[in-house]
Coordinates of C-alpha atoms and ligand atoms in Angstrom, one line a residue:
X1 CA 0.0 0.0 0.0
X2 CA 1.9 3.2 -1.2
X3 CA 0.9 6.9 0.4
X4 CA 0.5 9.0 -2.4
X5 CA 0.4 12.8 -1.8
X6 CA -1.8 14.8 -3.6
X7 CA -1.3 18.6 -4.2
X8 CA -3.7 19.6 -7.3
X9 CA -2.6 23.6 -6.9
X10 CA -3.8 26.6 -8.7
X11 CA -5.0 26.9 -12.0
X12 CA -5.6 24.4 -13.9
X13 CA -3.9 22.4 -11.9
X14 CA -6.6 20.3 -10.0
X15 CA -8.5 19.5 -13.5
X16 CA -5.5 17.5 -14.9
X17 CA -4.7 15.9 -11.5
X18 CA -8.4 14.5 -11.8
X19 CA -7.3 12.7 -14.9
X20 CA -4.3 11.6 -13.7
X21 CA -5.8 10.3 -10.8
X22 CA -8.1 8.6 -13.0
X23 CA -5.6 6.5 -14.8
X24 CA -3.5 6.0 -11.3
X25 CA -7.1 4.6 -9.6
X26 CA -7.6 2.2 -13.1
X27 CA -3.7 1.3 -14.0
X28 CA -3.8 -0.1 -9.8
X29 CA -6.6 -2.1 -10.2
X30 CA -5.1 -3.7 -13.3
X31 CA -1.4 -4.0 -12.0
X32 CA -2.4 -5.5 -8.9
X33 CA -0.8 -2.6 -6.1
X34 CA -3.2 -0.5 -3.9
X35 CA -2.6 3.0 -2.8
X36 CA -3.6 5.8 -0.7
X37 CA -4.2 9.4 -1.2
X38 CA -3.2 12.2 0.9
X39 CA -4.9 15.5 -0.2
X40 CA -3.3 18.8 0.5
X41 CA -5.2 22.1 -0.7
X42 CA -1.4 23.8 -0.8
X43 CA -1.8 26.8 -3.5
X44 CA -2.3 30.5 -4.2
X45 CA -5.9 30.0 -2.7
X46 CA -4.9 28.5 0.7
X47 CA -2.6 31.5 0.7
X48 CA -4.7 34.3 0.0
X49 CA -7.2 32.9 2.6
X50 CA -4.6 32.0 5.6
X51 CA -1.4 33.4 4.1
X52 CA -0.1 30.0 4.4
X53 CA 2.5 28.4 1.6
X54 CA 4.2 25.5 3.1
X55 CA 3.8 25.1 6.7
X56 CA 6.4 23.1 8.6
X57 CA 4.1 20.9 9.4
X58 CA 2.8 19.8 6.0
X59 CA 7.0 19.6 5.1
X60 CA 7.1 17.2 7.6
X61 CA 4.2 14.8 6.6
X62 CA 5.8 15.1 3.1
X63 CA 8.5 13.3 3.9
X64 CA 6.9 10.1 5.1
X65 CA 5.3 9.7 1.7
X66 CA 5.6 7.4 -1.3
X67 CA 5.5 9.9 -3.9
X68 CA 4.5 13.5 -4.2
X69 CA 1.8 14.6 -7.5
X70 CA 1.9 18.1 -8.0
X71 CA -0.6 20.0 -10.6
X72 CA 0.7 23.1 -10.8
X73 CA 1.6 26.2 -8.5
X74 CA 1.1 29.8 -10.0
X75 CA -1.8 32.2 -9.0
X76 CA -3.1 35.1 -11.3
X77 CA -3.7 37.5 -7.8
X78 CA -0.2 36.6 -6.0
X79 CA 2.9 38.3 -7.2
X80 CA 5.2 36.3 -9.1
X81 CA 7.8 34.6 -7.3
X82 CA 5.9 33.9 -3.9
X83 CA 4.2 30.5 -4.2
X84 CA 7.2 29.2 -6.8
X85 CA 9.5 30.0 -4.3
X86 CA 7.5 29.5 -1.6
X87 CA 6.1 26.2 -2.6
X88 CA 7.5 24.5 -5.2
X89 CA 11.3 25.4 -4.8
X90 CA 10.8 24.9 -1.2
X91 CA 9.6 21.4 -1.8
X92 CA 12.5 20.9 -4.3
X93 CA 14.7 21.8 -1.9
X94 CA 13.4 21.5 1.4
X95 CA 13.1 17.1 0.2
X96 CA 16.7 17.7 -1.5
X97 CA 14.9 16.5 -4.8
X98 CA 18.5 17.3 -6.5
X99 CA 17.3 15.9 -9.9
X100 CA 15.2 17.1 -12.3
X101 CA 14.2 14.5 -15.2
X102 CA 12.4 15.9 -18.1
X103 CA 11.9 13.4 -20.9
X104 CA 11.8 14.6 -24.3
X105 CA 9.8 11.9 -26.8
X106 CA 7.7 12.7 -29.4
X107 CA 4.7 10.4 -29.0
X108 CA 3.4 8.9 -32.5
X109 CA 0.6 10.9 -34.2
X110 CA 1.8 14.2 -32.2
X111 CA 2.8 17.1 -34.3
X112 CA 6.1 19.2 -33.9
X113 CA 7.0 22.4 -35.3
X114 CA 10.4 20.5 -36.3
X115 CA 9.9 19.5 -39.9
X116 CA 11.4 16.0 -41.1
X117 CA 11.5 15.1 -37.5
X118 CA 9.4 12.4 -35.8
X119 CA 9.2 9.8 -33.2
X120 CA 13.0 8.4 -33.9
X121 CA 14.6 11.5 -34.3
X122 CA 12.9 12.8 -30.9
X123 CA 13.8 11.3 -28.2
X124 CA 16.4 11.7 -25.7
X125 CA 16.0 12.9 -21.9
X126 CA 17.0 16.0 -19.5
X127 CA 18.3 15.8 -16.1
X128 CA 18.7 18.8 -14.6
X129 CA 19.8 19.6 -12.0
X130 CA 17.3 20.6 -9.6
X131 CA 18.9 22.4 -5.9
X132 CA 21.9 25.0 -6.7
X133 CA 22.9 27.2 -9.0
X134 CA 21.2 30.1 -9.7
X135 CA 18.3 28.5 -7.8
X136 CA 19.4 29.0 -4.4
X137 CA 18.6 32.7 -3.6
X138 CA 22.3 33.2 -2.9
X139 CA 23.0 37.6 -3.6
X140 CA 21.5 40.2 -2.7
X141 CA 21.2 43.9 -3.5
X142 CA 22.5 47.2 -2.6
X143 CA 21.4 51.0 -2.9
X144 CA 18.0 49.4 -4.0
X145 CA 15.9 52.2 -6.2
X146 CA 18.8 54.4 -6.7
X147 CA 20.8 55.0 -10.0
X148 CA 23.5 53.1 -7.9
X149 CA 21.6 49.8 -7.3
X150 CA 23.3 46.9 -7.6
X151 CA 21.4 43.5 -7.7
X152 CA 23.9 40.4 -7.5
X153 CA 22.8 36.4 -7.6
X154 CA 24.9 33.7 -7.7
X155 CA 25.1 30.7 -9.4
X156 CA 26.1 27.9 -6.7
X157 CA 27.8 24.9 -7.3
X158 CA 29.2 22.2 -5.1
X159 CA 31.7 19.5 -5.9
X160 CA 28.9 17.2 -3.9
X161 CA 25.8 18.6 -5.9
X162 CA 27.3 18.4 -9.2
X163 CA 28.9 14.9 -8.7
X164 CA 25.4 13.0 -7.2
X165 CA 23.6 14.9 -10.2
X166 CA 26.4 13.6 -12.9
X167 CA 26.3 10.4 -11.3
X168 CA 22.7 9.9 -11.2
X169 CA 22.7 11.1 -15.2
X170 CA 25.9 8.5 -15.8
X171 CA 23.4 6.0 -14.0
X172 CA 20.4 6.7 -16.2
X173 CA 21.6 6.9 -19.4
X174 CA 23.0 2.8 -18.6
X175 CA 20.0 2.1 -17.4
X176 CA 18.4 3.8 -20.5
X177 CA 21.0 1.6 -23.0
X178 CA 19.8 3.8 -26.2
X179 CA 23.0 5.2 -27.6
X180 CA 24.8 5.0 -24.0
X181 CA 25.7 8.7 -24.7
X182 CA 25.6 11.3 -22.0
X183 CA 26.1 15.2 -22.9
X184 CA 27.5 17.9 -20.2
X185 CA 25.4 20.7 -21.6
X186 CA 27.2 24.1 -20.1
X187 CA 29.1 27.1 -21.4
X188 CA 32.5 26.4 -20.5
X189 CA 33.7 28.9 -22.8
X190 CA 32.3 31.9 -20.5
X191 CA 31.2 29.8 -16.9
X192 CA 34.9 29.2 -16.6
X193 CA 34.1 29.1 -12.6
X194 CA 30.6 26.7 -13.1
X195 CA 31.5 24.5 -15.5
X196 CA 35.3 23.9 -15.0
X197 CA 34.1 22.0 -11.9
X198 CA 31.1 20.4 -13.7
X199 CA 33.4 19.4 -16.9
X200 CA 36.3 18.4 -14.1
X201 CA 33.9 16.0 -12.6
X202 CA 32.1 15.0 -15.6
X203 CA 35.3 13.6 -17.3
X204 CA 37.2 11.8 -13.7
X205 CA 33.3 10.1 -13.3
X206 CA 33.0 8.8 -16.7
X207 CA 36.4 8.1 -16.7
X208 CA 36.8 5.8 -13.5
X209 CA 33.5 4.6 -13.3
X210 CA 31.2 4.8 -16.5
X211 CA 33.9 3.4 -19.4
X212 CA 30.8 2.0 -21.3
X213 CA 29.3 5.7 -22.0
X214 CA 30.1 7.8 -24.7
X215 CA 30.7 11.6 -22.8
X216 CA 30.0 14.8 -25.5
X217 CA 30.1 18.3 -24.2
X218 CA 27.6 21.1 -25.6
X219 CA 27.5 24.6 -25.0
X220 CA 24.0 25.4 -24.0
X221 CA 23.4 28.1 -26.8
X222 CA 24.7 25.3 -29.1
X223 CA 22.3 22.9 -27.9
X224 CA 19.0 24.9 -28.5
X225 CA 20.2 25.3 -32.3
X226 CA 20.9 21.4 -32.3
X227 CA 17.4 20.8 -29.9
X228 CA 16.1 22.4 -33.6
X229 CA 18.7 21.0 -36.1
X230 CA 19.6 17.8 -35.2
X231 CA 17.7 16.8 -32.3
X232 CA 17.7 12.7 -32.8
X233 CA 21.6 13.6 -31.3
X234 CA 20.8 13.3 -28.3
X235 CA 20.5 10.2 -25.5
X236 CA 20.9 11.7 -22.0
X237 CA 21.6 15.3 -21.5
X238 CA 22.9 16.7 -17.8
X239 CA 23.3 20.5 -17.2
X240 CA 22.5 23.0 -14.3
X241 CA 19.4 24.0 -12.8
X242 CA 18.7 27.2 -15.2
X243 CA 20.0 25.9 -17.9
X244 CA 18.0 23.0 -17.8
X245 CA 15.2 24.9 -17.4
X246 CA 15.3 26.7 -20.1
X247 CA 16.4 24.0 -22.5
X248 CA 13.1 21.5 -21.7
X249 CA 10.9 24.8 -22.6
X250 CA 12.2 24.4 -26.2
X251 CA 12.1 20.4 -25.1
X252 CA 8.6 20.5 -24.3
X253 CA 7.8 22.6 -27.7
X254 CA 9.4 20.3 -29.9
X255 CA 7.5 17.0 -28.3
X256 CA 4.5 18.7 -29.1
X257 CA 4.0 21.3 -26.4
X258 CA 3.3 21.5 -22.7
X259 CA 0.3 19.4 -23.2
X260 CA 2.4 16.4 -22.7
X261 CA 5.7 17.4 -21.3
X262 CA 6.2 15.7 -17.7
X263 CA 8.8 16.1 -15.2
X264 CA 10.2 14.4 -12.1
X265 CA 12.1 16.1 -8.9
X266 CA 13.9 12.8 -7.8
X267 CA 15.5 12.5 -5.1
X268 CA 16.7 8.9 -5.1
X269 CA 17.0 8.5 -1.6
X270 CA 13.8 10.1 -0.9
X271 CA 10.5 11.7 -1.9
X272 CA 10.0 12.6 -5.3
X273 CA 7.5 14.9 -6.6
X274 CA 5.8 14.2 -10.5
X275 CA 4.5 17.4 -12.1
X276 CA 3.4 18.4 -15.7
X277 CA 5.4 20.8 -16.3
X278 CA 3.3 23.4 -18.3
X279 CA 2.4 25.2 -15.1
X280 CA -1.3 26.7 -14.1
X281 CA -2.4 27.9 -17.3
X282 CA -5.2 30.4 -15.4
X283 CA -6.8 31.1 -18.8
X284 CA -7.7 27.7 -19.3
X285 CA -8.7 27.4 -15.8
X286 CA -12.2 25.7 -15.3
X287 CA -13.3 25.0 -18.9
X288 CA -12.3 21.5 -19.0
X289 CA -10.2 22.1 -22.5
X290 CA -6.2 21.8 -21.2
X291 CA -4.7 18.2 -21.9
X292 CA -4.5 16.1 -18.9
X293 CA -1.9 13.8 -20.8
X294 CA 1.5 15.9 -19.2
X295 CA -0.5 15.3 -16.0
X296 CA -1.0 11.3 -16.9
X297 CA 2.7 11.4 -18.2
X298 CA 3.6 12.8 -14.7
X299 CA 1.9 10.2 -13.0
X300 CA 3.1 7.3 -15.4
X301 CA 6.9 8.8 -13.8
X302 CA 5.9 8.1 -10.5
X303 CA 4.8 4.7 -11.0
X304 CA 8.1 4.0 -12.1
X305 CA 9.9 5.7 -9.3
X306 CA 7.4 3.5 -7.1
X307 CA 9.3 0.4 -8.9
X308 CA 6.1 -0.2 -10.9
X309 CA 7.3 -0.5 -13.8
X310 CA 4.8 -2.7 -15.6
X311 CA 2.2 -0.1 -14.7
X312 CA 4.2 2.9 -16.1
X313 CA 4.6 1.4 -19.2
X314 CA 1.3 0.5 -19.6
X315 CA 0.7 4.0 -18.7
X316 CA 2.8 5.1 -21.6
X317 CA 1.4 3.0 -24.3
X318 CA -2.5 3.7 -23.7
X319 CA -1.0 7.5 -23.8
X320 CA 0.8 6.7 -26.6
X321 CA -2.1 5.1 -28.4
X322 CA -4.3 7.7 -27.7
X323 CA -2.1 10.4 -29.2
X324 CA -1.6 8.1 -32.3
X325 CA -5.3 7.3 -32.8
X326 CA -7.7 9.9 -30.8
X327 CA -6.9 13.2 -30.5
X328 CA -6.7 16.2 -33.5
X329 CA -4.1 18.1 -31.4
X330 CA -2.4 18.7 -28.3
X331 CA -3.2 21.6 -27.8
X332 CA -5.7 23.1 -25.1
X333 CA -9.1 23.4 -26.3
X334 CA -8.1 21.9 -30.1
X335 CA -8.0 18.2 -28.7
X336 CA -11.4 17.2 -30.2
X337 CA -12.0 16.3 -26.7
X338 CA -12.7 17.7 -23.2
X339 CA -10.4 16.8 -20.4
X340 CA -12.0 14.5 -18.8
X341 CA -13.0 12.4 -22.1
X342 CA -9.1 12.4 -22.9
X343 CA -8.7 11.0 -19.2
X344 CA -11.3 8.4 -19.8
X345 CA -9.4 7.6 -22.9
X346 CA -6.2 6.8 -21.5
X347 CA -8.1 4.2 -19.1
X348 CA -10.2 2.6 -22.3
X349 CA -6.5 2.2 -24.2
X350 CA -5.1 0.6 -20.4
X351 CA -6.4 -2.5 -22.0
Ligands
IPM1 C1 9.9 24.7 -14.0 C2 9.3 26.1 -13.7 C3 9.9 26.5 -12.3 C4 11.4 26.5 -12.5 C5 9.4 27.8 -11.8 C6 7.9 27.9 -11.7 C7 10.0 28.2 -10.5 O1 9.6 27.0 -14.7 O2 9.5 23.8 -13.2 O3 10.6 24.6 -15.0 O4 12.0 27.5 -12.9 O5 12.0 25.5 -12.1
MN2 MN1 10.6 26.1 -16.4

């Protein structure tokens, strides 16, 4: 019996966590494990009623979980920067979730703005990674509203973070056995601080321990134009916390938008946390158009994390025969379908 945590959020975040849920409730029945959901109403609401983010307490119960599924954090009346930081970096952090995995696959029967490109030329996977950097809050600023303000933040970067994110990523892309090629994605040429250490440590890791994978180096400016170019390139990529997060934007665009990009915050000796990673999309809030199939994705992540491995990959091929066979688009409210029908969908194609 795994404890599930369950943190819908703002936005739209609740109606694709419905769906997800869905699929989780039908895949358990037909893979033969049980769980248990923990509900938590943690959001931009909760805060403007009890100006409450994360309490302590919550943080607490958090860690006694299986797995963590978060819809998404991001209200249209809080100032930007309070809830992210105050909830979902806080989780990252606050769990030491030090990876970020972002898989980039281009599902059959999904468009991408890429031409010539399809299913075998996109595919290859992210890890970011996910508690230094620029991420930290580390700077500050001086003379603040005068013509002499100065506003400083540093990127952070420990021998120790870098080397349990490279190793995890050396791990991974074994594990993975496509190409057995992992890419340092930095910009060594102008990071000569950051990514001396992270191409020092790449090259003694894959050196002592990892002889079977091939190690490539990209500057980050480099890989967007190959992301574009020549994306079937890539196996495995590693790289910091912003640079990662910018690079699985342009990930998530060319596997067909944020309609199906999913993401985990692993931390593999302890909770983990499974999110779309589109975000709360307030527009779409409510109307029951935005794909639930990120969410599903999301949740097909944390089955595998949970060692359910059958069950994520049934997850993924019911997703991937619905994108192949049901639905006009990916995009919200172009689907042919309402949210919930796409979740009900997914459980038809679980066979
Ligand atoms: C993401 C998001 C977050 C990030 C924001 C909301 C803090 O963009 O998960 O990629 O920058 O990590
Ligand atoms: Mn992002």
């Amino acid at each position: 019996m795994y404890k599930i945590a369950v943190l819908p959020g703002d936005g739209t975040g609740p109606e694709v966590i419905d769906e997800g849920l869905k699929v989780l409730d039908a895949v358990a029945s037909k893979a033969g494990f049980k769980y248990e959901k923990i509900m938590y109403d943690l959001g931009g609401e909760r805060y403007k009623k009890t100006g409450e983010i994360l309490p302590d307490s919550v943080l607490e119960e958090l860690r006694t979980v299986d797995a963590i599924y978060l819809g998404a954090i991001g209200h249209p009346d809080v100032k930007p920067g309070i809830l992210e930081k105050g909830l979902l970096l806080a989780l990252r952090f606050g769990l030491d979730q030090y990876i970020n995995l972002r898989p980039v696959k281009l599902y059959p029967g999904v468009e991408t703005p890429i031409k010539d490109k399809g299913p075998n030329e996109i595919d290859f996977v992210v890890v970011r990674e996910n508690t230094e950097g620029l991420y930290t809050g580390t700077g500050g600023s001086l003379k603040k509203g005068t013509p002499d303000e100065v506003a400083i933040q540093t990127s952070v970067n420990t021998r120790k973070g870098v080397e349990r994110c490279l190793k995890y990523a050396f791990e991974y892309t074994k594990k993975r056995n496509k190409t057995n090629t992992l890419t340092l994605v930095g910009k060594t040429n102008v990071l000569t601080h950051a990514f001396d250490l992270w191409e020092r440590a790449f090259h003694e890791i894959g050196e002592k321990d990892y002889s079977g994978i091939k190690r490539e180096y990209a500057h980050v400016d480099a890989t967007c134009m190959w992301f574009v170019k020549n994306p079937e390139w890539f196996d495995v990529i590693v790289t910091d916390n912003m640079f990662g997060d910018i690079i699985t934007d342009l990930g998530a665009m060319i596997q067909g938008g944020m309609g199906v990009a999913a993401g985990g915050n692993i931390n593999p000796e302890g909770v983990s946390m499974f999110e779309p990673i589109g975000g709360s999309a307030p527009k779409y809030a409510g109307k029951g158009v935005i794909n639930p199939l990120a969410a599903i994705c999301a949740g097909g992540m944390l089955l595998e994390t949970l060692g359910e491995d059958k069950a994520a990959a049934m997850v993924e091929q019911a997703v991937m025969s619905v994108t192949a066979n049901k639905l006009k688009s990916l995009s919200a409210g172009k689907m042919g379908y309402s949210t919930s029908e796409v979740g009900d969908l997914v459980v038809e194609a679980l066979g």
